[in-house]
């Protein structure tokens, strides 16, 4: 019986030590820079600041940024495969413009330039007065 108790004690000590070691584990992610330029259809509007751009990875983590005045969103994300999308609207005196774009399975890695262009599609609606 004593041998059995010693075996149980040894097993409990090993499991406890293993669990304590697991709790001290810190996972770090290296990130890479990514720039996404929104490209508007010809003869529509110029790029502007504040348009939302999203990156979504395979684990459904979503990274969000807004464009700068040149229409570029800047990210730092872990390397991986991402879906990229942007959706916005712009209102002039006569029209409401809707811009949408989506790219899927974009590979982002440390050894790539990671400068992407997102070609926006446009639809518009006449504003009634």
C-alpha angles and dihedrals in degrees: 000000000000090000090051092051092049090051091051091048091050090049092050091050092050093048093047092049090049092050093048090050091051091052091057093055113115118195116208127190124210111220131206129207118253128186121194118192117199111222113204122205115268117274095015120093137324120251114272140191124268105034112146118240123184134200117194121189130206091269090055094252108152124210117193133193137158127233124257122229090284092055096254125133116204122209140173108205139156114268112266146099116305143183113223125202143164131183126179144146134219127196125208127178093276107018143044111214124203120200124192136169137168133183122182133201096017111172114223116188141159092249096052129083091238093204105139133183119212111201109213123214117214137213126172141198128204113242112233117221 
